[in-house]
Amino acid sequence: MAPIAERLESLSRSERWTALESIVVAEFKTALLMTEDEELPLADSFFELGLTSLALTDVKQRLEELLGQGISSTVMFNRPTVEQLMDYLTSEVLAELFDSRTAMT
């Protein structure tokens, strides 16, 4: 298990979503050369925000390394917002850590 996954597992279910979202947002902000203070619109398309296909592939690879899990390349293009990616990560990639989004609220 990757260190990030272990850290998520140690958190309460409600804290896991927030922690994972912070990790995902940080990776996209880095790729977009944004500062920590800048707000990343979670519902905007990665491409509308200025990411290229190559940059998106780099973010995907970095997230895979951090999470210790594979992420489908098509998902990054078919679910091109942080909100949609979070739904995929919590329901497919890290499903064992997240029963459902509803259970966490």
mmCIF file of C-alpha atoms in Angstrom:
data_model
loop_
_atom_site.group_PDB
_atom_site.id
_atom_site.type_symbol
_atom_site.label_atom_id
_atom_site.label_comp_id
_atom_site.label_asym_id
_atom_site.label_seq_id
_atom_site.Cartn_x
_atom_site.Cartn_y
_atom_site.Cartn_z
ATOM 1 C CA MET A 1 0.000 0.000 0.000
ATOM 2 C CA ALA A 2 1.313 3.458 -0.921
ATOM 3 C CA PRO A 3 2.084 5.868 1.945
ATOM 4 C CA ILE A 4 -0.762 8.160 0.869
ATOM 5 C CA ALA A 5 -3.237 5.281 0.929
ATOM 6 C CA GLU A 6 -1.973 4.284 4.373
ATOM 7 C CA ARG A 7 -2.398 7.854 5.579
ATOM 8 C CA LEU A 8 -5.927 7.987 4.158
ATOM 9 C CA GLU A 9 -6.764 4.687 5.826
ATOM 10 C CA SER A 10 -5.727 6.110 9.198
ATOM 11 C CA LEU A 11 -8.232 8.964 8.870
ATOM 12 C CA SER A 12 -11.929 8.894 9.609
ATOM 13 C CA ARG A 13 -14.121 8.344 6.588
ATOM 14 C CA SER A 14 -15.207 11.979 6.522
ATOM 15 C CA GLU A 15 -11.591 13.189 6.635
ATOM 16 C CA ARG A 16 -10.505 10.872 3.806
ATOM 17 C CA TRP A 17 -12.435 12.729 1.118
ATOM 18 C CA THR A 18 -10.964 16.074 2.162
ATOM 19 C CA ALA A 19 -7.435 14.680 2.360
ATOM 20 C CA LEU A 20 -7.665 12.988 -1.038
ATOM 21 C CA GLU A 21 -9.163 16.084 -2.629
ATOM 22 C CA SER A 22 -6.297 18.167 -1.232
ATOM 23 C CA ILE A 23 -3.776 15.798 -2.815
ATOM 24 C CA VAL A 24 -5.535 15.833 -6.188
ATOM 25 C CA VAL A 25 -5.958 19.611 -6.170
ATOM 26 C CA ALA A 26 -2.291 20.108 -5.240
ATOM 27 C CA GLU A 27 -1.172 18.005 -8.204
ATOM 28 C CA PHE A 28 -3.341 19.968 -10.630
ATOM 29 C CA LYS A 29 -2.234 23.294 -9.166
ATOM 30 C CA THR A 30 1.392 22.250 -9.624
ATOM 31 C CA ALA A 31 0.751 21.281 -13.249
ATOM 32 C CA LEU A 32 -1.038 24.590 -13.859
ATOM 33 C CA LEU A 33 1.739 26.573 -12.125
ATOM 34 C CA MET A 34 -0.777 27.921 -9.606
ATOM 35 C CA THR A 35 0.144 29.129 -6.136
ATOM 36 C CA GLU A 36 -1.283 27.550 -2.994
ATOM 37 C CA ASP A 37 -3.420 30.663 -2.483
ATOM 38 C CA GLU A 38 -5.114 30.405 -5.870
ATOM 39 C CA GLU A 39 -8.483 28.664 -6.061
ATOM 40 C CA LEU A 40 -8.731 25.732 -8.468
ATOM 41 C CA PRO A 41 -12.271 25.539 -9.900
ATOM 42 C CA LEU A 42 -13.284 21.933 -9.189
ATOM 43 C CA ALA A 43 -16.086 21.850 -11.765
ATOM 44 C CA ASP A 44 -14.072 23.298 -14.672
ATOM 45 C CA SER A 45 -12.581 21.061 -17.341
ATOM 46 C CA PHE A 46 -8.855 20.440 -17.071
ATOM 47 C CA PHE A 47 -8.548 21.673 -20.644
ATOM 48 C CA GLU A 48 -10.515 24.862 -19.941
ATOM 49 C CA LEU A 49 -8.057 25.493 -17.106
ATOM 50 C CA GLY A 50 -5.173 25.261 -19.563
ATOM 51 C CA LEU A 51 -3.838 21.716 -19.212
ATOM 52 C CA THR A 52 -2.533 19.999 -22.302
ATOM 53 C CA SER A 53 -2.878 16.269 -22.932
ATOM 54 C CA LEU A 54 0.782 15.813 -22.050
ATOM 55 C CA ALA A 55 0.434 17.715 -18.766
ATOM 56 C CA LEU A 56 -2.685 15.705 -17.921
ATOM 57 C CA THR A 57 -0.760 12.480 -18.517
ATOM 58 C CA ASP A 58 1.962 13.733 -16.169
ATOM 59 C CA VAL A 59 -0.629 14.471 -13.462
ATOM 60 C CA LYS A 60 -2.139 11.004 -13.951
ATOM 61 C CA GLN A 61 1.278 9.351 -13.531
ATOM 62 C CA ARG A 62 2.055 11.403 -10.429
ATOM 63 C CA LEU A 63 -1.317 10.512 -8.855
ATOM 64 C CA GLU A 64 -0.730 6.838 -9.647
ATOM 65 C CA GLU A 65 2.635 7.001 -7.870
ATOM 66 C CA LEU A 66 1.153 8.781 -4.862
ATOM 67 C CA LEU A 67 -1.840 6.464 -4.558
ATOM 68 C CA GLY A 68 -0.051 3.264 -5.502
ATOM 69 C CA GLN A 69 -2.915 2.465 -7.882
ATOM 70 C CA GLY A 70 -3.448 2.649 -11.631
ATOM 71 C CA ILE A 71 -5.785 5.248 -13.095
ATOM 72 C CA SER A 72 -7.393 4.672 -16.476
ATOM 73 C CA SER A 73 -6.116 7.120 -19.090
ATOM 74 C CA THR A 74 -9.569 7.380 -20.603
ATOM 75 C CA VAL A 75 -10.991 8.495 -17.265
ATOM 76 C CA MET A 76 -8.752 11.544 -17.259
ATOM 77 C CA PHE A 77 -10.279 12.598 -20.585
ATOM 78 C CA ASN A 78 -13.851 11.339 -20.033
ATOM 79 C CA ARG A 79 -14.174 12.788 -16.530
ATOM 80 C CA PRO A 80 -12.191 15.998 -17.045
ATOM 81 C CA THR A 81 -12.905 17.843 -13.800
ATOM 82 C CA VAL A 82 -11.564 17.421 -10.281
ATOM 83 C CA GLU A 83 -15.117 16.665 -9.071
ATOM 84 C CA GLN A 84 -15.558 13.870 -11.613
ATOM 85 C CA LEU A 85 -12.072 12.514 -11.018
ATOM 86 C CA MET A 86 -12.731 12.442 -7.267
ATOM 87 C CA ASP A 87 -15.902 10.433 -7.836
ATOM 88 C CA TYR A 88 -13.917 7.934 -9.921
ATOM 89 C CA LEU A 89 -11.056 7.696 -7.433
ATOM 90 C CA THR A 90 -13.366 7.137 -4.463
ATOM 91 C CA SER A 91 -15.704 4.687 -6.199
ATOM 92 C CA GLU A 92 -13.238 2.739 -8.355
ATOM 93 C CA VAL A 93 -9.566 3.220 -7.494
ATOM 94 C CA LEU A 94 -9.785 3.544 -3.706
ATOM 95 C CA ALA A 95 -13.217 2.002 -3.240
ATOM 96 C CA GLU A 96 -12.086 0.010 -0.198
ATOM 97 C CA LEU A 97 -11.408 3.285 1.633
ATOM 98 C CA PHE A 98 -14.633 4.994 0.565
ATOM 99 C CA ASP A 99 -17.974 3.242 0.939
ATOM 100 C CA SER A 100 -19.692 6.053 -0.934
ATOM 101 C CA ARG A 101 -19.661 9.814 -1.105
ATOM 102 C CA THR A 102 -22.994 9.928 0.702
ATOM 103 C CA ALA A 103 -21.676 7.932 3.647
ATOM 104 C CA MET A 104 -19.047 10.554 4.292
ATOM 105 C CA THR A 105 -21.311 13.536 4.761
#
